[in-house]
């Protein structure tokens, strides 16, 4: 039996950018597989329904054309059904594609994935898991999650600047709160915001956990301690360069497991709303097979 792939198109991703390039992307992928089904979904529910029908057809690879929200749905499906995941970035953040070093342009990404498919180039990466949900990039709570929620509501500006604007807006209401972290190393109580990363990026390329690797079996934790607005304002210019780690209020650690007890903070994973704290998360080694460019590999 030949290689059977499906291209899951999320037309609304990137303010409609995915819909415009879907045909060109499919044309680039078809020569690399024996069968390519195009699944066009207008909603999360429809996307899940289309994906669920695919295993019965013997699906080998799911390729997602969209942003991080679409990638998040693909991760859930592929981790549960042992189907390989490929990504064609066409969203606002594209942080998972960035972490896997997939080219930023949809056509270039499709060409790179076609070469990888023809060469049988696959890798396994870790995923984070909490409750019944998998996450591939970053789990965040507190200030970071509030920023994510606001960024999702903004229509402009486009791209990473939307997250920068959300940060500045949320600063007006920011208050550090007491939290308790339970990790492999023990219990840590402090006033903080929290990020747990399986890969380095969130917010359209901010390396919040610069050393995070999706192949080390651990979650990287970046904790901003008791920092007021003035401290956060000083942190902002260095965020996109990863220079925030030098600030005395920032703590980093690694752990296979994490429990966060906090006062009903919002929680986001891969940029998607996941409710509120408390939460318990675990790193699951080699939980997902990904198609990555031959020229590059995840860390």
JSON list of N, CA, C and O in Angstrom, two decimals, residues 69-104:
[
{"chain": "A", "resi": 69, "resn": "UNK", "atom": "N", "xyz": [-3.61, 27.28, 16.10]},
{"chain": "A", "resi": 69, "resn": "UNK", "atom": "CA", "xyz": [-4.88, 26.67, 16.52]},
{"chain": "A", "resi": 69, "resn": "UNK", "atom": "C", "xyz": [-5.18, 25.43, 15.71]},
{"chain": "A", "resi": 69, "resn": "UNK", "atom": "O", "xyz": [-5.59, 24.39, 16.26]},
{"chain": "A", "resi": 70, "resn": "UNK", "atom": "N", "xyz": [-4.96, 25.51, 14.40]},
{"chain": "A", "resi": 70, "resn": "UNK", "atom": "CA", "xyz": [-5.16, 24.34, 13.53]},
{"chain": "A", "resi": 70, "resn": "UNK", "atom": "C", "xyz": [-4.15, 23.26, 13.86]},
{"chain": "A", "resi": 70, "resn": "UNK", "atom": "O", "xyz": [-4.48, 22.06, 13.90]},
{"chain": "A", "resi": 71, "resn": "UNK", "atom": "N", "xyz": [-2.89, 23.66, 14.11]},
{"chain": "A", "resi": 71, "resn": "UNK", "atom": "CA", "xyz": [-1.86, 22.68, 14.47]},
{"chain": "A", "resi": 71, "resn": "UNK", "atom": "C", "xyz": [-2.22, 21.97, 15.77]},
{"chain": "A", "resi": 71, "resn": "UNK", "atom": "O", "xyz": [-2.00, 20.76, 15.91]},
{"chain": "A", "resi": 72, "resn": "UNK", "atom": "N", "xyz": [-2.79, 22.71, 16.72]},
{"chain": "A", "resi": 72, "resn": "UNK", "atom": "CA", "xyz": [-3.19, 22.12, 18.00]},
{"chain": "A", "resi": 72, "resn": "UNK", "atom": "C", "xyz": [-4.22, 21.00, 17.78]},
{"chain": "A", "resi": 72, "resn": "UNK", "atom": "O", "xyz": [-4.13, 19.94, 18.41]},
{"chain": "A", "resi": 73, "resn": "UNK", "atom": "N", "xyz": [-5.18, 21.22, 16.88]},
{"chain": "A", "resi": 73, "resn": "UNK", "atom": "CA", "xyz": [-6.16, 20.18, 16.59]},
{"chain": "A", "resi": 73, "resn": "UNK", "atom": "C", "xyz": [-5.49, 18.98, 15.92]},
{"chain": "A", "resi": 73, "resn": "UNK", "atom": "O", "xyz": [-5.81, 17.83, 16.20]},
{"chain": "A", "resi": 74, "resn": "UNK", "atom": "N", "xyz": [-4.53, 19.25, 15.05]},
{"chain": "A", "resi": 74, "resn": "UNK", "atom": "CA", "xyz": [-3.80, 18.17, 14.41]},
{"chain": "A", "resi": 74, "resn": "UNK", "atom": "C", "xyz": [-2.99, 17.35, 15.40]},
{"chain": "A", "resi": 74, "resn": "UNK", "atom": "O", "xyz": [-2.92, 16.12, 15.29]},
{"chain": "A", "resi": 75, "resn": "UNK", "atom": "N", "xyz": [-2.40, 18.02, 16.37]},
{"chain": "A", "resi": 75, "resn": "UNK", "atom": "CA", "xyz": [-1.64, 17.32, 17.41]},
{"chain": "A", "resi": 75, "resn": "UNK", "atom": "C", "xyz": [-2.54, 16.36, 18.19]},
{"chain": "A", "resi": 75, "resn": "UNK", "atom": "O", "xyz": [-2.16, 15.21, 18.46]},
{"chain": "A", "resi": 76, "resn": "UNK", "atom": "N", "xyz": [-3.75, 16.83, 18.56]},
{"chain": "A", "resi": 76, "resn": "UNK", "atom": "CA", "xyz": [-4.66, 15.96, 19.31]},
{"chain": "A", "resi": 76, "resn": "UNK", "atom": "C", "xyz": [-4.96, 14.69, 18.52]},
{"chain": "A", "resi": 76, "resn": "UNK", "atom": "O", "xyz": [-4.89, 13.57, 19.04]},
{"chain": "A", "resi": 77, "resn": "UNK", "atom": "N", "xyz": [-5.29, 14.85, 17.25]},
{"chain": "A", "resi": 77, "resn": "UNK", "atom": "CA", "xyz": [-5.65, 13.72, 16.41]},
{"chain": "A", "resi": 77, "resn": "UNK", "atom": "C", "xyz": [-4.46, 12.78, 16.20]},
{"chain": "A", "resi": 77, "resn": "UNK", "atom": "O", "xyz": [-4.57, 11.56, 16.36]},
{"chain": "A", "resi": 78, "resn": "UNK", "atom": "N", "xyz": [-3.31, 13.34, 15.82]},
{"chain": "A", "resi": 78, "resn": "UNK", "atom": "CA", "xyz": [-2.17, 12.49, 15.46]},
{"chain": "A", "resi": 78, "resn": "UNK", "atom": "C", "xyz": [-1.60, 11.75, 16.67]},
{"chain": "A", "resi": 78, "resn": "UNK", "atom": "O", "xyz": [-1.19, 10.59, 16.54]},
{"chain": "A", "resi": 79, "resn": "UNK", "atom": "N", "xyz": [-1.58, 12.40, 17.83]},
{"chain": "A", "resi": 79, "resn": "UNK", "atom": "CA", "xyz": [-1.08, 11.72, 19.03]},
{"chain": "A", "resi": 79, "resn": "UNK", "atom": "C", "xyz": [-1.97, 10.55, 19.42]},
{"chain": "A", "resi": 79, "resn": "UNK", "atom": "O", "xyz": [-1.49, 9.51, 19.88]},
{"chain": "A", "resi": 80, "resn": "UNK", "atom": "N", "xyz": [-3.27, 10.72, 19.25]},
{"chain": "A", "resi": 80, "resn": "UNK", "atom": "CA", "xyz": [-4.21, 9.66, 19.65]},
{"chain": "A", "resi": 80, "resn": "UNK", "atom": "C", "xyz": [-4.27, 8.52, 18.64]},
{"chain": "A", "resi": 80, "resn": "UNK", "atom": "O", "xyz": [-4.54, 7.38, 19.00]},
{"chain": "A", "resi": 81, "resn": "UNK", "atom": "N", "xyz": [-4.04, 8.80, 17.36]},
{"chain": "A", "resi": 81, "resn": "UNK", "atom": "CA", "xyz": [-4.22, 7.80, 16.31]},
{"chain": "A", "resi": 81, "resn": "UNK", "atom": "C", "xyz": [-2.91, 7.31, 15.69]},
{"chain": "A", "resi": 81, "resn": "UNK", "atom": "O", "xyz": [-2.93, 6.55, 14.72]},
{"chain": "A", "resi": 82, "resn": "UNK", "atom": "N", "xyz": [-1.79, 7.76, 16.26]},
{"chain": "A", "resi": 82, "resn": "UNK", "atom": "CA", "xyz": [-0.47, 7.34, 15.76]},
{"chain": "A", "resi": 82, "resn": "UNK", "atom": "C", "xyz": [-0.31, 7.61, 14.27]},
{"chain": "A", "resi": 82, "resn": "UNK", "atom": "O", "xyz": [0.16, 6.77, 13.50]},
{"chain": "A", "resi": 83, "resn": "UNK", "atom": "N", "xyz": [-0.73, 8.80, 13.88]},
{"chain": "A", "resi": 83, "resn": "UNK", "atom": "CA", "xyz": [-0.58, 9.30, 12.52]},
{"chain": "A", "resi": 83, "resn": "UNK", "atom": "C", "xyz": [0.49, 10.39, 12.55]},
{"chain": "A", "resi": 83, "resn": "UNK", "atom": "O", "xyz": [0.55, 11.19, 13.48]},
{"chain": "A", "resi": 84, "resn": "UNK", "atom": "N", "xyz": [1.38, 10.41, 11.55]},
{"chain": "A", "resi": 84, "resn": "UNK", "atom": "CA", "xyz": [2.41, 11.44, 11.50]},
{"chain": "A", "resi": 84, "resn": "UNK", "atom": "C", "xyz": [1.79, 12.79, 11.16]},
{"chain": "A", "resi": 84, "resn": "UNK", "atom": "O", "xyz": [0.81, 12.88, 10.41]},
{"chain": "A", "resi": 85, "resn": "UNK", "atom": "N", "xyz": [2.39, 13.86, 11.70]},
{"chain": "A", "resi": 85, "resn": "UNK", "atom": "CA", "xyz": [1.89, 15.22, 11.48]},
{"chain": "A", "resi": 85, "resn": "UNK", "atom": "C", "xyz": [2.88, 16.03, 10.67]},
{"chain": "A", "resi": 85, "resn": "UNK", "atom": "O", "xyz": [4.08, 16.05, 10.95]},
{"chain": "A", "resi": 86, "resn": "UNK", "atom": "N", "xyz": [2.37, 16.71, 9.65]},
{"chain": "A", "resi": 86, "resn": "UNK", "atom": "CA", "xyz": [3.15, 17.70, 8.92]},
{"chain": "A", "resi": 86, "resn": "UNK", "atom": "C", "xyz": [2.47, 19.05, 9.02]},
{"chain": "A", "resi": 86, "resn": "UNK", "atom": "O", "xyz": [1.24, 19.12, 9.17]},
{"chain": "A", "resi": 87, "resn": "UNK", "atom": "N", "xyz": [3.23, 20.13, 8.94]},
{"chain": "A", "resi": 87, "resn": "UNK", "atom": "CA", "xyz": [2.67, 21.47, 9.10]},
{"chain": "A", "resi": 87, "resn": "UNK", "atom": "C", "xyz": [3.04, 22.35, 7.92]},
{"chain": "A", "resi": 87, "resn": "UNK", "atom": "O", "xyz": [4.19, 22.38, 7.47]},
{"chain": "A", "resi": 88, "resn": "UNK", "atom": "N", "xyz": [2.04, 23.08, 7.42]},
{"chain": "A", "resi": 88, "resn": "UNK", "atom": "CA", "xyz": [2.24, 24.15, 6.44]},
{"chain": "A", "resi": 88, "resn": "UNK", "atom": "C", "xyz": [1.76, 25.43, 7.12]},
{"chain": "A", "resi": 88, "resn": "UNK", "atom": "O", "xyz": [0.56, 25.68, 7.24]},
{"chain": "A", "resi": 89, "resn": "UNK", "atom": "N", "xyz": [2.68, 26.27, 7.62]},
{"chain": "A", "resi": 89, "resn": "UNK", "atom": "CA", "xyz": [2.27, 27.43, 8.41]},
{"chain": "A", "resi": 89, "resn": "UNK", "atom": "C", "xyz": [1.53, 28.47, 7.58]},
{"chain": "A", "resi": 89, "resn": "UNK", "atom": "O", "xyz": [2.01, 28.90, 6.52]},
{"chain": "A", "resi": 90, "resn": "UNK", "atom": "N", "xyz": [0.36, 28.89, 8.05]},
{"chain": "A", "resi": 90, "resn": "UNK", "atom": "CA", "xyz": [-0.40, 29.94, 7.38]},
{"chain": "A", "resi": 90, "resn": "UNK", "atom": "C", "xyz": [-1.30, 30.64, 8.39]},
{"chain": "A", "resi": 90, "resn": "UNK", "atom": "O", "xyz": [-2.47, 30.87, 8.15]},
{"chain": "A", "resi": 91, "resn": "UNK", "atom": "N", "xyz": [-0.72, 30.96, 9.54]},
{"chain": "A", "resi": 91, "resn": "UNK", "atom": "CA", "xyz": [-1.50, 31.60, 10.60]},
{"chain": "A", "resi": 91, "resn": "UNK", "atom": "C", "xyz": [-0.82, 32.86, 11.10]},
{"chain": "A", "resi": 91, "resn": "UNK", "atom": "O", "xyz": [0.04, 33.43, 10.42]},
{"chain": "A", "resi": 92, "resn": "UNK", "atom": "N", "xyz": [-1.19, 33.28, 12.31]},
{"chain": "A", "resi": 92, "resn": "UNK", "atom": "CA", "xyz": [-0.63, 34.49, 12.90]},
{"chain": "A", "resi": 92, "resn": "UNK", "atom": "C", "xyz": [0.67, 34.22, 13.64]},
{"chain": "A", "resi": 92, "resn": "UNK", "atom": "O", "xyz": [1.65, 34.94, 13.50]},
{"chain": "A", "resi": 93, "resn": "UNK", "atom": "N", "xyz": [0.69, 33.13, 14.44]},
{"chain": "A", "resi": 93, "resn": "UNK", "atom": "CA", "xyz": [1.86, 32.84, 15.25]},
{"chain": "A", "resi": 93, "resn": "UNK", "atom": "C", "xyz": [2.80, 31.84, 14.63]},
{"chain": "A", "resi": 93, "resn": "UNK", "atom": "O", "xyz": [4.01, 32.06, 14.54]},
{"chain": "A", "resi": 94, "resn": "UNK", "atom": "N", "xyz": [2.27, 30.68, 14.20]},
{"chain": "A", "resi": 94, "resn": "UNK", "atom": "CA", "xyz": [3.05, 29.62, 13.57]},
{"chain": "A", "resi": 94, "resn": "UNK", "atom": "C", "xyz": [4.22, 29.16, 14.45]},
{"chain": "A", "resi": 94, "resn": "UNK", "atom": "O", "xyz": [5.32, 28.87, 13.95]},
{"chain": "A", "resi": 95, "resn": "UNK", "atom": "N", "xyz": [3.99, 29.08, 15.75]},
{"chain": "A", "resi": 95, "resn": "UNK", "atom": "CA", "xyz": [5.10, 28.79, 16.67]},
{"chain": "A", "resi": 95, "resn": "UNK", "atom": "C", "xyz": [5.56, 27.34, 16.63]},
{"chain": "A", "resi": 95, "resn": "UNK", "atom": "O", "xyz": [6.74, 27.06, 16.80]},
{"chain": "A", "resi": 96, "resn": "UNK", "atom": "N", "xyz": [4.64, 26.39, 16.41]},
{"chain": "A", "resi": 96, "resn": "UNK", "atom": "CA", "xyz": [5.08, 25.00, 16.32]},
{"chain": "A", "resi": 96, "resn": "UNK", "atom": "C", "xyz": [5.89, 24.78, 15.05]},
{"chain": "A", "resi": 96, "resn": "UNK", "atom": "O", "xyz": [6.94, 24.12, 15.07]},
{"chain": "A", "resi": 97, "resn": "UNK", "atom": "N", "xyz": [5.43, 25.33, 13.94]},
{"chain": "A", "resi": 97, "resn": "UNK", "atom": "CA", "xyz": [6.20, 25.22, 12.69]},
{"chain": "A", "resi": 97, "resn": "UNK", "atom": "C", "xyz": [7.58, 25.85, 12.86]},
{"chain": "A", "resi": 97, "resn": "UNK", "atom": "O", "xyz": [8.59, 25.32, 12.37]},
{"chain": "A", "resi": 98, "resn": "UNK", "atom": "N", "xyz": [7.66, 26.97, 13.55]},
{"chain": "A", "resi": 98, "resn": "UNK", "atom": "CA", "xyz": [8.94, 27.63, 13.79]},
{"chain": "A", "resi": 98, "resn": "UNK", "atom": "C", "xyz": [9.85, 26.72, 14.61]},
{"chain": "A", "resi": 98, "resn": "UNK", "atom": "O", "xyz": [11.05, 26.59, 14.31]},
{"chain": "A", "resi": 99, "resn": "UNK", "atom": "N", "xyz": [9.32, 26.10, 15.64]},
{"chain": "A", "resi": 99, "resn": "UNK", "atom": "CA", "xyz": [10.12, 25.22, 16.49]},
{"chain": "A", "resi": 99, "resn": "UNK", "atom": "C", "xyz": [10.65, 24.01, 15.72]},
{"chain": "A", "resi": 99, "resn": "UNK", "atom": "O", "xyz": [11.73, 23.50, 16.01]},
{"chain": "A", "resi": 100, "resn": "UNK", "atom": "N", "xyz": [9.88, 23.55, 14.73]},
{"chain": "A", "resi": 100, "resn": "UNK", "atom": "CA", "xyz": [10.30, 22.40, 13.92]},
{"chain": "A", "resi": 100, "resn": "UNK", "atom": "C", "xyz": [11.12, 22.82, 12.70]},
{"chain": "A", "resi": 100, "resn": "UNK", "atom": "O", "xyz": [11.46, 22.00, 11.87]},
{"chain": "A", "resi": 101, "resn": "UNK", "atom": "N", "xyz": [11.41, 24.13, 12.63]},
{"chain": "A", "resi": 101, "resn": "UNK", "atom": "CA", "xyz": [12.24, 24.71, 11.56]},
{"chain": "A", "resi": 101, "resn": "UNK", "atom": "C", "xyz": [11.65, 24.46, 10.17]},
{"chain": "A", "resi": 101, "resn": "UNK", "atom": "O", "xyz": [12.38, 24.17, 9.21]},
{"chain": "A", "resi": 102, "resn": "UNK", "atom": "N", "xyz": [10.35, 24.58, 10.09]},
{"chain": "A", "resi": 102, "resn": "UNK", "atom": "CA", "xyz": [9.65, 24.48, 8.81]},
{"chain": "A", "resi": 102, "resn": "UNK", "atom": "C", "xyz": [9.65, 25.88, 8.18]},
{"chain": "A", "resi": 102, "resn": "UNK", "atom": "O", "xyz": [9.39, 26.88, 8.86]},
{"chain": "A", "resi": 103, "resn": "UNK", "atom": "N", "xyz": [9.94, 26.00, 6.89]},
{"chain": "A", "resi": 103, "resn": "UNK", "atom": "CA", "xyz": [9.96, 27.32, 6.25]},
{"chain": "A", "resi": 103, "resn": "UNK", "atom": "C", "xyz": [8.67, 28.10, 6.49]},
{"chain": "A", "resi": 103, "resn": "UNK", "atom": "O", "xyz": [7.58, 27.52, 6.55]},
{"chain": "A", "resi": 104, "resn": "UNK", "atom": "N", "xyz": [8.80, 29.42, 6.62]},
{"chain": "A", "resi": 104, "resn": "UNK", "atom": "CA", "xyz": [7.65, 30.25, 6.99]},
{"chain": "A", "resi": 104, "resn": "UNK", "atom": "C", "xyz": [6.62, 30.38, 5.88]},
{"chain": "A", "resi": 104, "resn": "UNK", "atom": "O", "xyz": [5.43, 30.46, 6.14]}
]
